Coordinates of C-alpha atoms in Angstrom, one line a residue:
X1 CA 0.0 0.0 0.0
X2 CA 2.8 2.4 0.9
X3 CA 4.4 1.6 -2.5
X4 CA 1.2 2.4 -4.3
X5 CA 1.0 5.7 -2.5
X6 CA 4.6 6.4 -3.3
X7 CA 4.1 5.7 -7.0
X8 CA 1.0 7.9 -6.9
X9 CA 2.9 10.7 -5.3
X10 CA 5.7 10.3 -7.9
X11 CA 3.3 10.4 -10.7
X12 CA 1.6 13.4 -9.2
X13 CA 4.9 15.1 -9.0
X14 CA 5.8 14.4 -12.6
X15 CA 2.4 15.6 -13.6
X16 CA 2.8 18.8 -11.7
X17 CA 6.1 19.4 -13.5
X18 CA 4.5 18.8 -16.9
X19 CA 1.7 21.2 -16.0
X20 CA 4.2 23.8 -14.9
X21 CA 6.2 23.4 -18.1
X22 CA 3.1 23.8 -20.2
X23 CA 2.1 27.0 -18.4
X24 CA 5.7 28.3 -18.5
X25 CA 6.0 27.6 -22.2
X26 CA 2.9 29.8 -22.9
X27 CA 4.4 32.6 -20.6
X28 CA 7.8 32.4 -22.3
X29 CA 6.1 32.6 -25.7
X30 CA 4.2 35.7 -24.6
X31 CA 7.4 37.4 -23.3
X32 CA 9.4 36.6 -26.4
X33 CA 6.6 37.8 -28.7
X34 CA 6.0 41.0 -26.8
X35 CA 9.7 41.8 -27.2
X36 CA 9.7 41.0 -30.9
X37 CA 6.6 43.2 -31.4
X38 CA 8.5 46.1 -29.9
X39 CA 11.4 45.5 -32.2
X40 CA 9.3 44.9 -35.2
X41 CA 7.0 47.9 -34.8
X42 CA 3.2 48.0 -34.5
X43 CA 1.9 45.7 -37.2
X44 CA -1.8 45.0 -36.7
X45 CA -1.6 41.4 -37.9
X46 CA 1.3 40.7 -35.6
X47 CA -0.4 42.3 -32.7
X48 CA -3.5 40.2 -33.4
X49 CA -1.4 37.0 -33.3
X50 CA 0.4 38.1 -30.2
X51 CA -2.9 38.6 -28.3
X52 CA -4.4 35.3 -29.6
X53 CA -4.7 33.3 -26.4
X54 CA -6.6 30.4 -28.1
X55 CA -3.4 29.1 -29.7
X56 CA -1.5 29.3 -26.4
X57 CA -3.8 27.3 -24.2
X58 CA -1.8 24.8 -22.1
X59 CA -2.3 21.1 -22.5
X60 CA -5.1 20.1 -20.0
X61 CA -4.0 18.5 -16.7
X62 CA -5.9 15.2 -17.5
X63 CA -4.0 14.8 -20.7
X64 CA -0.7 15.5 -18.9
X65 CA -1.7 12.9 -16.3
X66 CA -2.4 10.4 -19.1
X67 CA 1.1 11.1 -20.6
X68 CA 2.6 10.3 -17.2
X69 CA 0.7 7.0 -17.0
X70 CA 1.9 6.1 -20.6
X71 CA 5.5 7.1 -20.0
X72 CA 5.4 10.0 -22.5
X73 CA 7.0 13.4 -22.6
X74 CA 5.0 16.5 -23.1
X75 CA 7.0 17.5 -26.2
X76 CA 7.5 14.1 -27.7
X77 CA 6.3 13.5 -31.4
X78 CA 2.6 12.9 -32.2
X79 CA 0.8 11.1 -35.0
X80 CA -2.9 11.5 -36.0
X81 CA -5.2 8.8 -37.4
X82 CA -8.8 9.5 -38.5
X83 CA -11.6 7.2 -39.5
X84 CA -14.7 8.4 -41.3
X85 CA -17.0 5.4 -40.7
X86 CA -16.2 5.4 -37.0
X87 CA -16.2 9.2 -36.9
X88 CA -13.1 9.2 -34.7
X89 CA -9.8 11.0 -34.6
X90 CA -6.9 9.4 -32.7
X91 CA -3.9 11.2 -31.2
X92 CA -0.9 8.9 -30.9
X93 CA 2.2 10.0 -29.0
X94 CA 5.7 8.6 -28.8
X95 CA 6.6 7.0 -25.5
X96 CA 10.1 6.9 -24.0
X97 CA 10.6 3.4 -25.5
X98 CA 10.5 5.0 -29.0
X99 CA 7.1 3.5 -30.0
X100 CA 3.9 5.4 -30.5
X101 CA 1.0 4.7 -28.1
X102 CA -2.6 5.9 -28.3
X103 CA -3.1 8.9 -26.1
X104 CA -6.7 9.9 -26.7
X105 CA -9.6 9.3 -29.2
X106 CA -11.8 12.2 -30.1
X107 CA -15.3 11.7 -31.6
X108 CA -15.7 13.7 -34.8
X109 CA -18.5 16.2 -34.7
X110 CA -19.0 16.4 -38.5
X111 CA -17.4 15.3 -41.8
X112 CA -18.7 15.7 -45.3
X113 CA -18.9 13.8 -48.5
X114 CA -18.8 10.0 -48.9
X115 CA -16.5 7.2 -48.0
X116 CA -13.6 7.6 -50.5
X117 CA -10.8 10.0 -51.4
X118 CA -11.3 13.6 -52.5
X119 CA -11.1 13.9 -56.3
X120 CA -11.8 17.5 -57.3
X121 CA -12.5 21.0 -55.9
X122 CA -16.1 21.4 -54.8
X123 CA -17.0 17.7 -54.5
X124 CA -17.4 18.2 -50.7
X125 CA -15.2 15.2 -50.1
X126 CA -12.9 15.0 -47.1
X127 CA -9.5 13.7 -48.1
X128 CA -8.2 10.2 -47.4
X129 CA -4.5 9.1 -47.4
X130 CA -1.2 10.1 -45.8
X131 CA -0.4 13.8 -45.2
X132 CA 2.3 15.7 -43.4
X133 CA 1.5 18.6 -41.1
X134 CA 4.3 21.1 -40.6
X135 CA 4.3 24.2 -38.4
X136 CA 3.2 26.5 -41.3
X137 CA 0.0 24.6 -41.6
X138 CA -1.1 25.4 -38.1
X139 CA -3.7 28.2 -38.2
X140 CA -4.3 30.2 -35.0
X141 CA -6.5 32.7 -36.8
X142 CA -9.0 30.2 -38.2
X143 CA -12.5 31.4 -38.7
X144 CA -13.4 28.1 -37.1
X145 CA -11.7 28.7 -33.8
X146 CA -8.4 26.9 -34.5
X147 CA -7.4 24.6 -37.3
X148 CA -4.6 22.9 -39.2
X149 CA -4.4 22.3 -42.9
X150 CA -4.3 18.6 -43.9
X151 CA -1.9 19.4 -46.8
X152 CA -4.2 18.0 -49.5
X153 CA -3.3 17.5 -52.3
X154 CA -0.1 15.5 -51.7
X155 CA 2.2 14.4 -54.5
X156 CA 0.1 11.2 -55.1
X157 CA -3.1 13.3 -55.4
X158 CA -1.4 15.8 -57.8
X159 CA -0.1 12.9 -59.9
X160 CA -3.7 11.8 -60.4
X161 CA -4.9 15.3 -61.2
X162 CA -6.9 15.6 -58.1
X163 CA -7.7 19.2 -57.0
X164 CA -8.8 21.0 -53.9
X165 CA -7.5 23.4 -51.3
X166 CA -7.8 24.5 -47.7
X167 CA -9.0 21.1 -46.5
X168 CA -8.8 21.5 -42.7
X169 CA -9.3 19.9 -39.4
X170 CA -11.0 22.6 -37.4
X171 CA -13.6 23.5 -34.8
X172 CA -17.1 24.8 -35.1
X173 CA -18.7 21.4 -36.0
X174 CA -19.4 22.5 -39.5
X175 CA -17.9 20.8 -42.6
X176 CA -17.7 21.4 -46.3
X177 CA -15.0 18.9 -47.2
X178 CA -13.2 19.2 -43.9
X179 CA -13.1 17.3 -40.6
X180 CA -14.9 19.4 -37.9
X181 CA -14.4 19.0 -34.2
X182 CA -15.9 21.1 -31.4
X183 CA -13.9 24.2 -30.4
X184 CA -12.9 22.5 -27.1
X185 CA -11.6 19.4 -29.0
X186 CA -9.5 21.4 -31.6
X187 CA -8.0 23.5 -28.8
X188 CA -6.6 20.3 -27.2
X189 CA -5.4 18.8 -30.5
X190 CA -3.8 22.1 -31.5
X191 CA -2.0 22.3 -28.1
X192 CA -0.6 18.8 -28.6
X193 CA 0.7 19.7 -32.1
X194 CA 2.2 22.9 -30.8
X195 CA 4.1 21.1 -28.0
X196 CA 5.4 18.5 -30.4
X197 CA 6.9 21.3 -32.6
X198 CA 8.4 22.8 -29.5
X199 CA 10.0 19.5 -28.8
X200 CA 11.7 19.4 -32.3
X201 CA 9.2 17.5 -34.4
X202 CA 9.4 19.0 -37.9
X203 CA 6.1 17.6 -39.0
X204 CA 3.5 15.2 -37.7
X205 CA 1.8 12.6 -39.9
X206 CA -1.9 12.7 -40.6
X207 CA -3.5 9.4 -41.7
X208 CA -7.1 9.6 -43.0
X209 CA -9.0 6.4 -43.6
X210 CA -12.6 5.5 -44.7
X211 CA -12.8 3.1 -41.8
X212 CA -10.6 1.0 -39.6
X213 CA -8.8 -1.3 -42.0
X214 CA -10.0 -4.6 -40.4
X215 CA -11.0 -7.8 -42.3
X216 CA -14.7 -7.3 -41.5
X217 CA -14.7 -3.7 -42.9
X218 CA -12.8 -4.8 -46.0
X219 CA -15.3 -7.6 -46.5
X220 CA -18.3 -5.3 -46.1
X221 CA -16.9 -2.9 -48.6
X222 CA -15.4 -5.4 -51.0
X223 CA -17.6 -4.2 -54.0
X224 CA -16.8 -0.5 -53.5
X225 CA -15.0 1.0 -56.5
X226 CA -12.5 2.6 -54.1
X227 CA -11.3 -0.7 -52.9
X228 CA -8.0 -0.7 -54.9
X229 CA -7.1 2.6 -53.3
X230 CA -8.1 1.4 -49.9
X231 CA -6.0 -1.7 -50.2
X232 CA -3.0 0.5 -51.1
X233 CA -3.3 2.8 -48.0
X234 CA -4.1 -0.3 -45.9
X235 CA -0.4 -1.3 -46.4
X236 CA 0.6 1.9 -44.6
X237 CA -1.9 1.2 -41.9
X238 CA -0.4 -2.2 -41.5
X239 CA 3.1 -0.8 -41.3
X240 CA 2.1 1.4 -38.4
X241 CA 0.2 -1.4 -36.7
X242 CA 3.2 -3.8 -36.7
X243 CA 5.9 -1.3 -35.9
X244 CA 4.2 1.4 -33.9
X245 CA 6.5 3.8 -35.8
X246 CA 5.5 6.5 -38.2
X247 CA 5.9 5.0 -41.6
X248 CA 8.1 6.7 -44.1
X249 CA 5.9 7.7 -47.1
X250 CA 7.0 8.0 -50.7
X251 CA 5.2 8.0 -54.1
X252 CA 6.1 6.6 -57.5
X253 CA 4.2 5.3 -60.5
X254 CA 1.1 7.0 -59.0
X255 CA 1.1 4.8 -55.9
X256 CA 2.1 4.9 -52.3
X257 CA 5.4 3.3 -51.1
X258 CA 6.0 2.8 -47.4
X259 CA 9.3 2.5 -45.4
X260 CA 11.5 2.3 -48.6
X261 CA 15.2 2.4 -48.1
X262 CA 18.1 2.1 -50.5
X263 CA 19.2 -1.2 -51.8
X264 CA 22.3 -2.9 -50.2
X265 CA 24.5 -2.2 -53.2
X266 CA 23.2 1.4 -53.8
X267 CA 25.4 4.4 -53.0
X268 CA 22.7 6.9 -52.4
X269 CA 19.1 7.0 -51.2
X270 CA 16.4 6.4 -53.9
X271 CA 14.8 9.5 -55.4
X272 CA 11.0 9.2 -55.7
X273 CA 8.7 11.0 -58.1
X274 CA 4.9 10.3 -57.9
X275 CA 4.5 10.3 -61.7
X276 CA 7.8 8.6 -62.6
X277 CA 9.0 5.0 -62.6
X278 CA 9.9 3.7 -59.1
X279 CA 13.6 3.7 -58.3
X280 CA 15.4 0.7 -56.9
X281 CA 14.5 0.3 -53.2
X282 CA 14.0 -2.3 -50.5
X283 CA 11.8 -2.5 -47.4
X284 CA 13.7 -3.6 -44.2
X285 CA 13.1 -7.3 -43.9
X286 CA 11.9 -7.2 -40.3
X287 CA 9.1 -4.7 -41.3
X288 CA 8.4 -6.5 -44.6
X289 CA 8.0 -9.9 -42.8
X290 CA 5.8 -8.5 -40.0
X291 CA 3.5 -6.8 -42.6
X292 CA 3.3 -10.0 -44.7
X293 CA 2.3 -12.0 -41.7
X294 CA -0.4 -9.5 -40.7
X295 CA -1.7 -9.3 -44.2
X296 CA -1.9 -13.2 -44.4
X297 CA -3.9 -13.3 -41.2
X298 CA -6.2 -10.5 -42.4
X299 CA -6.7 -12.2 -45.8
X300 CA -7.6 -15.5 -44.2
X301 CA -10.2 -13.8 -42.0
X302 CA -11.5 -11.8 -45.0
X303 CA -11.9 -15.1 -47.0
X304 CA -13.9 -16.7 -44.1
X305 CA -16.2 -13.6 -43.9
X306 CA -16.8 -13.6 -47.6
X307 CA -17.5 -17.4 -47.7
X308 CA -20.0 -17.0 -44.9
X309 CA -21.9 -14.4 -46.9
X310 CA -21.0 -11.3 -45.1
X311 CA -23.4 -8.7 -46.5
X312 CA -22.0 -6.1 -48.8
X313 CA -22.3 -2.5 -47.7
X314 CA -25.0 -0.6 -49.6
X315 CA -24.0 2.2 -51.8
X316 CA -25.4 5.4 -50.2
X317 CA -27.1 8.2 -52.0
X318 CA -28.3 11.5 -50.8
X319 CA -26.2 11.5 -47.6
X320 CA -23.5 14.1 -47.1
X321 CA -21.0 12.7 -44.6
X322 CA -21.3 11.6 -41.1
X323 CA -21.3 12.5 -37.4
X324 CA -20.3 10.6 -34.3
X325 CA -23.2 9.1 -32.4
X326 CA -22.5 11.1 -29.3
X327 CA -23.2 14.3 -31.2
X328 CA -26.1 12.9 -33.2
X329 CA -27.8 12.1 -29.9
X330 CA -27.7 15.8 -28.9
X331 CA -29.3 17.3 -32.0
X332 CA -33.0 17.3 -32.7
X333 CA -33.6 14.8 -35.5
X334 CA -29.9 14.1 -35.5
X335 CA -28.4 11.2 -37.5
X336 CA -25.0 9.6 -37.8
X337 CA -25.3 9.5 -41.6
X338 CA -22.5 7.5 -43.1
X339 CA -20.8 7.0 -39.8
X340 CA -21.6 3.9 -37.7
X341 CA -24.8 4.0 -35.7
X342 CA -25.0 3.3 -32.0
X343 CA -24.5 -0.4 -32.0
X344 CA -25.8 -2.0 -28.7
X345 CA -27.2 1.3 -27.6
X346 CA -29.6 4.0 -28.8
X347 CA -29.2 7.7 -29.6
X348 CA -31.9 8.3 -26.9
X349 CA -29.7 6.6 -24.3
X350 CA -26.6 8.6 -25.5
X351 CA -28.6 11.8 -25.1
X352 CA -27.9 11.7 -21.4
X353 CA -24.1 11.5 -21.9
X354 CA -22.0 14.6 -21.7
X355 CA -21.0 16.0 -25.1
X356 CA -17.3 16.6 -25.6
X357 CA -17.6 20.3 -26.2
X358 CA -20.0 22.9 -27.3
X359 CA -22.3 22.1 -30.2
X360 CA -23.2 25.3 -32.1
X361 CA -26.8 25.9 -33.0
X362 CA -26.0 26.1 -36.8
X363 CA -25.0 22.4 -37.0
X364 CA -26.5 20.7 -40.0
X365 CA -26.6 16.9 -39.2
X366 CA -26.2 14.4 -42.1
X367 CA -29.4 12.9 -43.6
X368 CA -30.5 9.5 -42.2
X369 CA -29.8 6.6 -44.6
X370 CA -33.4 5.6 -45.5
X371 CA -32.2 2.9 -47.9
X372 CA -30.3 1.1 -45.2
X373 CA -33.4 1.2 -43.0
X374 CA -35.6 -0.4 -45.7
X375 CA -36.4 -4.1 -45.5
X376 CA -33.7 -6.1 -47.3
X377 CA -32.8 -9.7 -47.8
X378 CA -29.4 -8.8 -46.3
X379 CA -29.3 -9.8 -42.7
X380 CA -26.8 -7.1 -41.6
X381 CA -27.3 -3.5 -42.5
X382 CA -23.9 -1.8 -42.8
X383 CA -22.2 1.6 -43.1
X384 CA -25.1 3.9 -42.3
X385 CA -27.6 4.0 -39.5
X386 CA -29.6 0.8 -39.2
X387 CA -33.2 0.7 -38.0
X388 CA -33.4 -0.6 -34.4
X389 CA -34.7 -4.1 -33.8
X390 CA -37.8 -2.9 -32.1
X391 CA -38.8 -0.9 -35.2
X392 CA -40.1 -4.2 -36.7
X393 CA -43.2 -3.9 -34.5
X394 CA -44.3 -1.2 -37.0
X395 CA -45.4 -4.1 -39.3
X396 CA -48.9 -4.9 -38.2
X397 CA -49.2 -7.2 -35.2
X398 CA -52.1 -9.6 -34.9
X399 CA -54.9 -8.3 -32.8
X400 CA -54.8 -11.1 -30.4
X401 CA -51.2 -10.2 -29.4
X402 CA -51.8 -6.5 -29.1
X403 CA -52.5 -6.6 -25.4
X404 CA -49.1 -7.7 -24.2
X405 CA -47.1 -5.4 -26.5
X406 CA -49.4 -2.5 -25.8
X407 CA -48.8 -2.8 -22.1
X408 CA -45.1 -3.2 -22.7
X409 CA -45.1 -0.2 -25.0
X410 CA -46.9 1.9 -22.5
X411 CA -44.5 1.0 -19.7
X412 CA -41.4 1.8 -21.9
X413 CA -42.9 5.0 -23.3
X414 CA -42.7 3.5 -26.9
X415 CA -45.0 6.1 -28.2
X416 CA -42.6 8.9 -27.5
X417 CA -39.3 7.2 -28.4
X418 CA -36.7 9.2 -30.2
X419 CA -36.5 7.7 -33.7
X420 CA -35.0 10.7 -35.5
X421 CA -31.6 9.1 -36.1
X422 CA -32.8 5.8 -37.4
X423 CA -35.8 6.8 -39.4
X424 CA -37.1 4.1 -41.8
X425 CA -38.6 5.1 -45.1
X426 CA -42.4 5.6 -45.5
X427 CA -42.9 2.2 -47.1
X428 CA -41.3 0.4 -44.1
X429 CA -44.1 1.8 -41.9
X430 CA -47.0 0.4 -43.8
X431 CA -49.3 -1.8 -41.8
X432 CA -52.4 -4.0 -42.3
X433 CA -55.0 -3.2 -39.7
X434 CA -57.0 -6.2 -38.5
X435 CA -60.7 -5.9 -38.7
X436 CA -61.9 -4.5 -35.4
X437 CA -64.3 -1.8 -34.1
X438 CA -63.0 1.7 -34.2
X439 CA -63.1 1.8 -30.4
X440 CA -60.1 -0.6 -30.2
X441 CA -57.3 1.1 -28.3
X442 CA -54.2 1.8 -30.5
X443 CA -51.6 -1.0 -30.5
X444 CA -47.9 -0.4 -29.8
X445 CA -47.3 -1.0 -33.5
X446 CA -49.7 1.7 -34.6
X447 CA -48.3 4.1 -32.0
X448 CA -44.7 3.5 -33.2
X449 CA -45.8 3.8 -36.8
X450 CA -47.3 7.2 -36.1
X451 CA -44.2 8.4 -34.3
X452 CA -41.8 7.1 -37.0
X453 CA -44.0 8.6 -39.8
X454 CA -43.8 12.0 -38.2
X455 CA -40.0 12.2 -38.5
X456 CA -39.5 10.8 -42.0
X457 CA -38.0 13.8 -44.0
X458 CA -40.3 15.0 -46.8
X459 CA -43.1 12.7 -45.7
X460 CA -46.6 14.0 -46.8
X461 CA -49.0 13.3 -44.0
X462 CA -52.0 14.3 -46.1
X463 CA -51.3 11.4 -48.5
X464 CA -51.3 9.0 -45.5
X465 CA -54.6 10.4 -44.4
X466 CA -56.1 9.9 -47.9
X467 CA -54.8 6.4 -48.2
X468 CA -56.0 5.3 -44.7
X469 CA -59.3 7.1 -44.7
X470 CA -61.3 3.9 -45.7
X471 CA -59.7 1.9 -42.9
X472 CA -61.7 1.5 -39.7
X473 CA -58.7 2.2 -37.5
X474 CA -56.9 5.4 -37.2
X475 CA -53.7 5.2 -35.1
X476 CA -53.6 7.6 -32.2
X477 CA -51.1 10.4 -32.6
X478 CA -48.5 10.2 -29.9
X479 CA -47.5 13.2 -27.7
X480 CA -44.8 15.4 -28.9
X481 CA -41.4 13.9 -27.9
X482 CA -39.2 16.1 -25.7
X483 CA -36.6 18.0 -27.6
X484 CA -33.1 17.1 -26.5
X485 CA -30.8 19.9 -25.2
X486 CA -29.0 21.4 -28.2
X487 CA -26.7 23.4 -26.0
X488 CA -26.8 26.4 -28.3
X489 CA -24.1 28.9 -27.9
X490 CA -25.2 32.4 -28.9
X491 CA -21.8 33.9 -28.3
X492 CA -18.8 31.6 -28.0
X493 CA -16.2 32.8 -25.5
X494 CA -12.7 33.5 -26.7
X495 CA -11.4 30.4 -24.8
X496 CA -13.1 27.1 -24.5
X497 CA -13.0 24.8 -21.4
X498 CA -11.0 21.7 -21.7
X499 CA -12.7 18.6 -23.1
X500 CA -10.5 16.4 -20.8
X501 CA -11.1 18.3 -17.6
X502 CA -14.7 19.5 -18.0
X503 CA -13.8 22.8 -16.4
X504 CA -12.0 25.6 -18.2
X505 CA -10.0 27.3 -15.5
X506 CA -6.9 25.1 -15.8
X507 CA -6.8 25.4 -19.6
X508 CA -7.4 29.1 -20.0
X509 CA -4.4 31.5 -19.9
X510 CA -4.2 35.0 -20.9
X511 CA -1.1 35.8 -22.7
X512 CA 0.4 36.6 -26.0
X513 CA 1.0 34.4 -29.0
X514 CA 4.2 34.5 -31.1
X515 CA 4.8 37.2 -33.7
X516 CA 4.8 35.6 -37.2
X517 CA 3.1 35.7 -40.5
X518 CA 0.0 33.5 -40.6
X519 CA 1.7 30.8 -42.6
X520 CA 4.9 30.5 -40.6
X521 CA 4.7 28.6 -37.3
X522 CA 8.5 28.4 -37.1
X523 CA 8.9 32.2 -37.0
X524 CA 6.4 32.4 -34.2
X525 CA 8.1 30.0 -31.9
X526 CA 11.7 30.2 -33.1
X527 CA 12.6 32.7 -30.4
X528 CA 11.7 30.3 -27.6
X529 CA 13.0 27.0 -29.1

């Protein structure tokens, strides 16, 4: 017990040192910047940057404590991985053993487009692939609180003629081809990137995927036309998985190459050109062998899944991007869109959970996937939000069984259940009413049907009335469901409370930011390196 307390005290001491270093770094930056402003003269843009406290918020205490637990230094290198279907952004950080370990996973508030890479300007696609984020891509003056540029298009994208610009990871939970977090989340992510640059990291790697590159996901999406591209970037995913090291990325012959080194008899390192023929290179045997073994295991599992008839993911139409279920649960008529639904739990249950940051009132959630909710011979709906199992009671239940389900429905409040995120299409709610007097109390099925029909986008209730007029039964209209708390923020404060800590005092610091041009992170922090 004494040893446990001793270890706890030691960790607390190290955590206190990290917190002090984080605060001291911001103060040092302010002092250095104030001095440089005096020397440089009164330039309004530089003064604006120097008074930007958002970019100088310290790393939250809970994240610092997590670093202590995982044997990480405050300023060690980071790596970012992002998954559209799961709507998650991961921050990996290098531990003292030299390998990267997962520090924290952030739910993504909003991303736009479809699963697949960005192809052209204006297609609303969020990019997929491997990108490098240097200090100049960090934007403390973002219109969306804080942001960093993904660096799209990279050399591979340009070789294929892909176009686009200013594809960001930013705050404000609003996306037009970007990855949007809450302001509180991007403040934490920005601070981690800033500290890694202070520690000497020249650029951190940003890996963006359509989904976690597992055999089951590859099997579900095996007929997607993007599969050749996804198999190519999965190789880089596997390199990171087996080594826990940032893979070296090169391009040649319009493809990705990972961890290439010069051949044993070569006198110099290979020179890569994304559009040219690949030079002679080798991949270190230990890495190549580990990747081959992992790929063989994945392929064997993939073959089993396909042979068992794993359903193929439906191609989605009319849905623009996705949203993590924790945010969809907080928005009236919210939907996860192309992101995974709440498996094993409902959005109504998640509505009670605390949101990781402020959700602005202007958030436009993705449309629900009505096709995925429709009846289908496939046993397993995939990719987009699937209809909950209890939605099947919307198909007419025999009159003799109505009593049990009606009582159960009344006890569970089925008539007022939140169905906005898993709305089935109008045809899925059709029912055949049994012959009975009009005084028969409404069944659970008819009550659920009425509730679901009310939330189907674009549904014309007048047509339903016309069609059902000859029927002897009219389902009772349920009471208005309670609106979930949207946590509107009429005026956002200059600083956001920490997502990790829940309270903002420890993460807010008034100070100055470095003097630099908006595209030069090095010049801002060079004075305090």
